[in-house]
Short mmCIF file of C-alpha atoms in Angstrom, two decimals:
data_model
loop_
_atom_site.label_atom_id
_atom_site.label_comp_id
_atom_site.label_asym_id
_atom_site.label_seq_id
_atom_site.Cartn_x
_atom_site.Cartn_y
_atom_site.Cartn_z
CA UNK M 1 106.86 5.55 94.24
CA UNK M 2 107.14 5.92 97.93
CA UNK M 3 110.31 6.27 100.71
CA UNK M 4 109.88 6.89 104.32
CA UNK M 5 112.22 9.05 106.58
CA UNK M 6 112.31 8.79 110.22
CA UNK M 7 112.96 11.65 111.96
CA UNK M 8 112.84 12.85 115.40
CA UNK M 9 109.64 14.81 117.02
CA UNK M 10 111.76 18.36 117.30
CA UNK M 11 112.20 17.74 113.62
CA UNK M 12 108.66 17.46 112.68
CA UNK M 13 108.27 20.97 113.36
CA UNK M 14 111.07 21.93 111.00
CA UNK M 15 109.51 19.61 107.96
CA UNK M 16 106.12 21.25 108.88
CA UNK M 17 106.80 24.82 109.07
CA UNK M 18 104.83 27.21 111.25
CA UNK M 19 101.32 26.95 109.75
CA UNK M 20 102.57 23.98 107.17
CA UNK M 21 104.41 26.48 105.20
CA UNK M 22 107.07 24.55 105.18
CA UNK M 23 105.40 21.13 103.73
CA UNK M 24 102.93 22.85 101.75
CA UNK M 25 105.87 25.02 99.87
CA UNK M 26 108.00 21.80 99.44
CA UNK M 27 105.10 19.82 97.87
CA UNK M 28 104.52 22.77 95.63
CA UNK M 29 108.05 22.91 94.39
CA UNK M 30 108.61 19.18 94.58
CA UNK M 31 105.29 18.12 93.12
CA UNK M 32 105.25 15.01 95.74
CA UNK M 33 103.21 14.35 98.41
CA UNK M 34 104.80 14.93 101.74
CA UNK M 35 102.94 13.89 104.96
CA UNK M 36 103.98 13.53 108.90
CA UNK M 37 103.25 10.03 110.11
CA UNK M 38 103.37 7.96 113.27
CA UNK M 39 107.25 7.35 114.20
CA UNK M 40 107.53 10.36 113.79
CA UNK M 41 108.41 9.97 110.16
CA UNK M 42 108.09 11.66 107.10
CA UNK M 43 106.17 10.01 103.46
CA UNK M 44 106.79 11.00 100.60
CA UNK M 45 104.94 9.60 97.08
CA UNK M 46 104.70 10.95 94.00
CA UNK M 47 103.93 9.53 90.35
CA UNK M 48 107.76 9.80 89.25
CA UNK M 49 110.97 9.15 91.08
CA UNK M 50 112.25 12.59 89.74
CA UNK M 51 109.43 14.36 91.89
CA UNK M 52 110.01 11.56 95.34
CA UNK M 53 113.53 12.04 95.37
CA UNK M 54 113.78 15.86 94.77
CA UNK M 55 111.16 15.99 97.85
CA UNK M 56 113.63 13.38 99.81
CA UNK M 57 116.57 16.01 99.04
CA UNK M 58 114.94 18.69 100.62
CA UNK M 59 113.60 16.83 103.47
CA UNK M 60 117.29 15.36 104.22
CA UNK M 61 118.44 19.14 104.14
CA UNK M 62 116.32 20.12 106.53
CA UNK M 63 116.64 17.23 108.80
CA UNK M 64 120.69 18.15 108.18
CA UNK M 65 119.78 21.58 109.28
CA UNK M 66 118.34 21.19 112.15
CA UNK M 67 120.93 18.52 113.31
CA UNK M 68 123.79 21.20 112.27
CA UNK M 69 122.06 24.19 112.87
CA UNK M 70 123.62 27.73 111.24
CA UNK M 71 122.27 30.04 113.69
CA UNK M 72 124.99 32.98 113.48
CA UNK M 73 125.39 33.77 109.82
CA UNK M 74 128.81 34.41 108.18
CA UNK M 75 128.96 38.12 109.96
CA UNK M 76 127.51 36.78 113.29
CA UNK M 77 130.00 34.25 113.18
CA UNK M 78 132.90 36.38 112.32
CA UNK M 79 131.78 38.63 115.04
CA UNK M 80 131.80 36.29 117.32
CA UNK M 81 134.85 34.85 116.33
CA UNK M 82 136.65 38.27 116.61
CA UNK M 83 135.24 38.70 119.96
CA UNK M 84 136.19 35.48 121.45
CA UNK M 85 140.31 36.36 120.25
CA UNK M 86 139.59 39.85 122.18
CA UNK M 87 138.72 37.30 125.05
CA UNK M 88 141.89 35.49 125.10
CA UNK M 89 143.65 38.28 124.83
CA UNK M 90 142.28 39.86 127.86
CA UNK M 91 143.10 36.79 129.48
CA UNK M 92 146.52 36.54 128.67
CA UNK M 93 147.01 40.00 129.43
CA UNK M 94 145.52 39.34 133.36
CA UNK M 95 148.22 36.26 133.46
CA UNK M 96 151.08 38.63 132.28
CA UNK M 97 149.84 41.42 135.23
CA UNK M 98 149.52 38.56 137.84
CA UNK M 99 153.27 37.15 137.09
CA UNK M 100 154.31 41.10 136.98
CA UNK M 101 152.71 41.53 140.34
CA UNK M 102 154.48 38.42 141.92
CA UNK M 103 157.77 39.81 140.70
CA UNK M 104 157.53 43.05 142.39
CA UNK M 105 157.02 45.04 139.36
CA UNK M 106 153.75 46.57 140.34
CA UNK M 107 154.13 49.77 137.88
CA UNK M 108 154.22 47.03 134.84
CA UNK M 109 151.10 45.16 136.62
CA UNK M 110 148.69 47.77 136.89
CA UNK M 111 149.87 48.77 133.53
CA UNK M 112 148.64 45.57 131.65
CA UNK M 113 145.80 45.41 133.97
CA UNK M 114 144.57 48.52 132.58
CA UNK M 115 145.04 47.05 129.12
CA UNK M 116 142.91 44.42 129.80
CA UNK M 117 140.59 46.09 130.91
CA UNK M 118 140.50 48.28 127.55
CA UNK M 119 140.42 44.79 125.36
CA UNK M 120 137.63 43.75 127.47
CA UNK M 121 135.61 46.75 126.78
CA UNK M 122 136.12 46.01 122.89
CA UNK M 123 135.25 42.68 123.45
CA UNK M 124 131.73 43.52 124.71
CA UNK M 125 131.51 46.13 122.07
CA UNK M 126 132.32 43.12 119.48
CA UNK M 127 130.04 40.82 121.49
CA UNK M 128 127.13 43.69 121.15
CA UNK M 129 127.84 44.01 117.46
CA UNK M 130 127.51 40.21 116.92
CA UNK M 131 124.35 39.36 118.68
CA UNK M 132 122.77 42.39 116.29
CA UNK M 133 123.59 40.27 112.99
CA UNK M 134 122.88 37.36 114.53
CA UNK M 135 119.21 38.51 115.38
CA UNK M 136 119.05 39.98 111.68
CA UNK M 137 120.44 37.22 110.28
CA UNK M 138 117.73 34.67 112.07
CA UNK M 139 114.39 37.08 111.51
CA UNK M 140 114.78 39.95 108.86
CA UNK M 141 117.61 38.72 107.39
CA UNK M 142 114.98 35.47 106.51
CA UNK M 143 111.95 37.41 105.47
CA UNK M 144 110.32 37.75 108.92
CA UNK M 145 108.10 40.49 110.32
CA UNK M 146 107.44 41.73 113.83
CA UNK M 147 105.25 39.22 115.08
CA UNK M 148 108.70 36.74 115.38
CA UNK M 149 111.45 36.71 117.15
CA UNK M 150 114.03 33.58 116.86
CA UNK M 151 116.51 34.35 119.78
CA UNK M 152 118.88 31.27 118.64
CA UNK M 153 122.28 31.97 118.69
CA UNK M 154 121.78 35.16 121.06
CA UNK M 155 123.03 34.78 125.00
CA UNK M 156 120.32 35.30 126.98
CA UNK M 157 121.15 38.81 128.44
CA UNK M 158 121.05 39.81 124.94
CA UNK M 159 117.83 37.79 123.50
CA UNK M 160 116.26 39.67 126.84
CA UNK M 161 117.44 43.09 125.63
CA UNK M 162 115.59 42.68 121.99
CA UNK M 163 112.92 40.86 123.39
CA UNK M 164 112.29 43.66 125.54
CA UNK M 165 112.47 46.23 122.31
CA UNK M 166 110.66 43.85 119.85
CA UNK M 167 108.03 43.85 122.93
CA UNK M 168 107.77 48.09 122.97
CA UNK M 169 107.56 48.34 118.92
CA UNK M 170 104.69 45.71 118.91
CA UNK M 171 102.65 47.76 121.96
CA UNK M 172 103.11 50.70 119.96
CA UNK M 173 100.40 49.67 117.49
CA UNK M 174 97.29 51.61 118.25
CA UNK M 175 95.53 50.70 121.05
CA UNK M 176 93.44 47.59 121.11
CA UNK M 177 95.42 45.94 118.36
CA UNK M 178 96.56 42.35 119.36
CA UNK M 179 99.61 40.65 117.79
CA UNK M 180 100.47 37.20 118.23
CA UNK M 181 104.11 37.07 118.86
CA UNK M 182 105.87 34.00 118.00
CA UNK M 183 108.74 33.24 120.05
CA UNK M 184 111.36 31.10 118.96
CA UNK M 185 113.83 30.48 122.34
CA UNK M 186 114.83 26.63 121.18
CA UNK M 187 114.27 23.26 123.03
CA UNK M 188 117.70 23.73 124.02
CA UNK M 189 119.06 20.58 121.62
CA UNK M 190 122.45 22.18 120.93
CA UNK M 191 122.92 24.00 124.35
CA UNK M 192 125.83 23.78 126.35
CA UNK M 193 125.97 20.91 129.19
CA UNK M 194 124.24 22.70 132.29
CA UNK M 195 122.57 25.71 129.70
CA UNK M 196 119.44 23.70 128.45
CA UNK M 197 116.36 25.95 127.85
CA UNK M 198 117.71 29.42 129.62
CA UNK M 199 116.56 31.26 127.29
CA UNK M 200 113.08 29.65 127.48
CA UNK M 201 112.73 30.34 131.40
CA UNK M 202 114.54 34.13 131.19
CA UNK M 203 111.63 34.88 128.05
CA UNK M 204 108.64 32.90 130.21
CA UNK M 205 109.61 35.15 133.47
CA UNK M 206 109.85 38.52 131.39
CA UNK M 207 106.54 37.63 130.44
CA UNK M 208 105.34 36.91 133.38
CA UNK M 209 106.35 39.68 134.83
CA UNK M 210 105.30 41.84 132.63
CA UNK M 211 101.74 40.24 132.60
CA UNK M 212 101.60 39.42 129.48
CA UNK M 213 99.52 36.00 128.37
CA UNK M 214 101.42 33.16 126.53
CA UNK M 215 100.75 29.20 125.84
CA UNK M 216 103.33 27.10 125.12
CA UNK M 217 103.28 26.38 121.50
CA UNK M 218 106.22 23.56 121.38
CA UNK M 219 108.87 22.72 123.56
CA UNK M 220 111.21 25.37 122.00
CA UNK M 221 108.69 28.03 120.99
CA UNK M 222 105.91 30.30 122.93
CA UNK M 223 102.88 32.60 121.11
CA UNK M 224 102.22 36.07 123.28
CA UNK M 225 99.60 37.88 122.65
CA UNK M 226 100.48 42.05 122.79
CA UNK M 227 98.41 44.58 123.32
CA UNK M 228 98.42 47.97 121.64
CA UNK M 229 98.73 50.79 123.13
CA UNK M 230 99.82 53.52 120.74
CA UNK M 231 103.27 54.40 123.04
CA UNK M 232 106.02 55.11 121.05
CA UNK M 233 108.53 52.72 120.96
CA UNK M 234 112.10 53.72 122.00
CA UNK M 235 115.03 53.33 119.56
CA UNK M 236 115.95 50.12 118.23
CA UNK M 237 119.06 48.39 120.91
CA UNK M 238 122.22 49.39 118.83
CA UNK M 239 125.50 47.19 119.00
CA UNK M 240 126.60 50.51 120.41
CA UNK M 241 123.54 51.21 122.77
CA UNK M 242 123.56 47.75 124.24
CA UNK M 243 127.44 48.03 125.11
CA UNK M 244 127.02 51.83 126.73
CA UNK M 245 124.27 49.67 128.54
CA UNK M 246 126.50 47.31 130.03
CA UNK M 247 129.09 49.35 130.89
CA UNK M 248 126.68 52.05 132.98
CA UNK M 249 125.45 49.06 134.75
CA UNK M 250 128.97 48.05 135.70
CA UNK M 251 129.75 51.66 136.66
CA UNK M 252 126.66 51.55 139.30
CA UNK M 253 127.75 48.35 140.73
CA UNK M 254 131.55 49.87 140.99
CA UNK M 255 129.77 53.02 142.67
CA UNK M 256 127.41 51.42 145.03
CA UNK M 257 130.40 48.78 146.20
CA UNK M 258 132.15 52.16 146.50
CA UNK M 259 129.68 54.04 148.59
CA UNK M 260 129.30 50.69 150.93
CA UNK M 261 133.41 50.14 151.46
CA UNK M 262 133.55 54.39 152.19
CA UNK M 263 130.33 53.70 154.90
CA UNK M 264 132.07 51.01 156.44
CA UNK M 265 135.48 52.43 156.72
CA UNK M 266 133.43 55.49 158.53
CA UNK M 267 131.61 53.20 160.82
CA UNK M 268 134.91 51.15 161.67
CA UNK M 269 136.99 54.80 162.24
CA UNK M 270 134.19 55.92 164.59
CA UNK M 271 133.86 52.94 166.42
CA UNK M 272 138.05 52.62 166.87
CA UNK M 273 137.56 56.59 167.84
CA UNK M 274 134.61 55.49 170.25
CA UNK M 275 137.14 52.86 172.13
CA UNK M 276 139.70 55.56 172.49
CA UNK M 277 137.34 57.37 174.79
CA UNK M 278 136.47 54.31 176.89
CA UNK M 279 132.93 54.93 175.54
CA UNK M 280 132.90 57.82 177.74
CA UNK M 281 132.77 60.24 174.94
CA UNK M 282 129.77 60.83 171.90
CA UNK M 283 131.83 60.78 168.40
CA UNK M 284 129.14 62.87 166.02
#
């Protein structure tokens, strides 16, 4: 007995697996044979239709998969879900402090300005707590080990954060060892209009720049190869970690914008004092 799926080329590597694991695990449980031909397409024969269309079940799932994908996870997905309501809210609270303002009532503006500010913080904090069991959920939560890192369902300041760790654990390894780091940063299928493959450029220019060698494996996954060097790692980018992160980043922006509006207030009061003087006069 034989049926044929069609499928597209992006799917092909799902049905394979990295290394076949995937077809060579189905054929074991399925008893069929399962092969990739031109189309792309996928064969399946066996010598009963019990052992065809078991194989056809799970090929169909993972065709469904991939056209559907689950990359969050139930908690990801919650998290993300609570985060986004912290997001209106903040929103709403901005639109409350604007029609304050344009009332007069500045006391009650700056009030829920403040507020929103405070919901905002929680929803980064949420945010930060998401994109951790979202990253378990798509490697360790699936049996992988250190050598891959699926950044699907991660935004790409966050992917870059754990890249960046996963990166310092794996040079860690005494020196000399080399680890071939599969990098899973999508084709960029299910992006947003306008987002397709950011994740793939941010992860090729951290490489880059860190000099580290790559080849393009498929159009949605790289191999790197680390080095060893027997550093120690640094701690593992908590929810909590990569929020106090953010947040000291905004606080040097606030403080350099700060330190530039206080220079140029200086340079405008010296130059006003300057004209007093008919430029007659040296202000120190």
């Amino acid at each position: 007995m034989e049926r044929v799926v069609q499928i597209t080329r992006v799917q092909v590597g799902h049905v394979v697996g990295r290394g076949g694991a995937t077809i060579k695990e189905l054929q074991c449980t399925t008893g069929a044979s399962v092969e990739i031909i031109d189309g792309p397409s996928v064969r399946i024969t066996g010598d009963s239709e019990e052992k065809v269309l078991a194989a056809l079940e799970r090929v169909q799932a993972i065709v469904a998969c991939q056209k559907n994908p689950e990359y969050e996870g139930p908690v990801g997905a919650k998290l993300r879900r609570e985060a986004d309501a912290l997001g209106a809210r903040r929103s709403k609270l901005f639109d409350e402090a604007t029609a304050r303002r344009n009332e007069g009532d500045a006391q009650a503006a700056h009030k829920l300005v403040e507020e929103a500010k405070e919901v905002g913080r929680q929803m980064e904090e949420k945010n930060k707590e998401a994109a951790a069991a979202i990253a378990h959920y798509n490697n360790e939560g699936k049996g992988k080990g250190d050598d891959y890192f699926d950044m699907h369902g991660l935004r790409k300041e966050e992917a870059m954060t754990m890249l960046q760790f996963r990166i310092q654990r794996l040079r860690a390894k005494p020196s000399g060892t080399v680890t071939d780091f599969e990098l899973i940063t999508g084709a960029g299928h299910h992006s947003a209009p306008g987002k397709k493959q950011l994740l793939k450029a941010a992860t090729v220019a951290y490489l880059q720049g860190e000099g580290i060698p790559f080849t393009e494996v498929s159009a949605g996954s790289l191999m790197a190869n680390i080095i060893g060097t027997g550093e120690a790692a640094v701690a593992a980018p908590t929810a909590t970690a990569m929020a106090a992160d953010a947040a000291a980043k905004k606080d040097e922006k606030k403080a350099a914008a700060s330190a530039s509006a206080s220079k140029l207030q200086q340079t405008t009061e010296k130059r006003k004092e300057k004209g007093k003087c008919g430029g007659l006069c040296t202000v120190m």
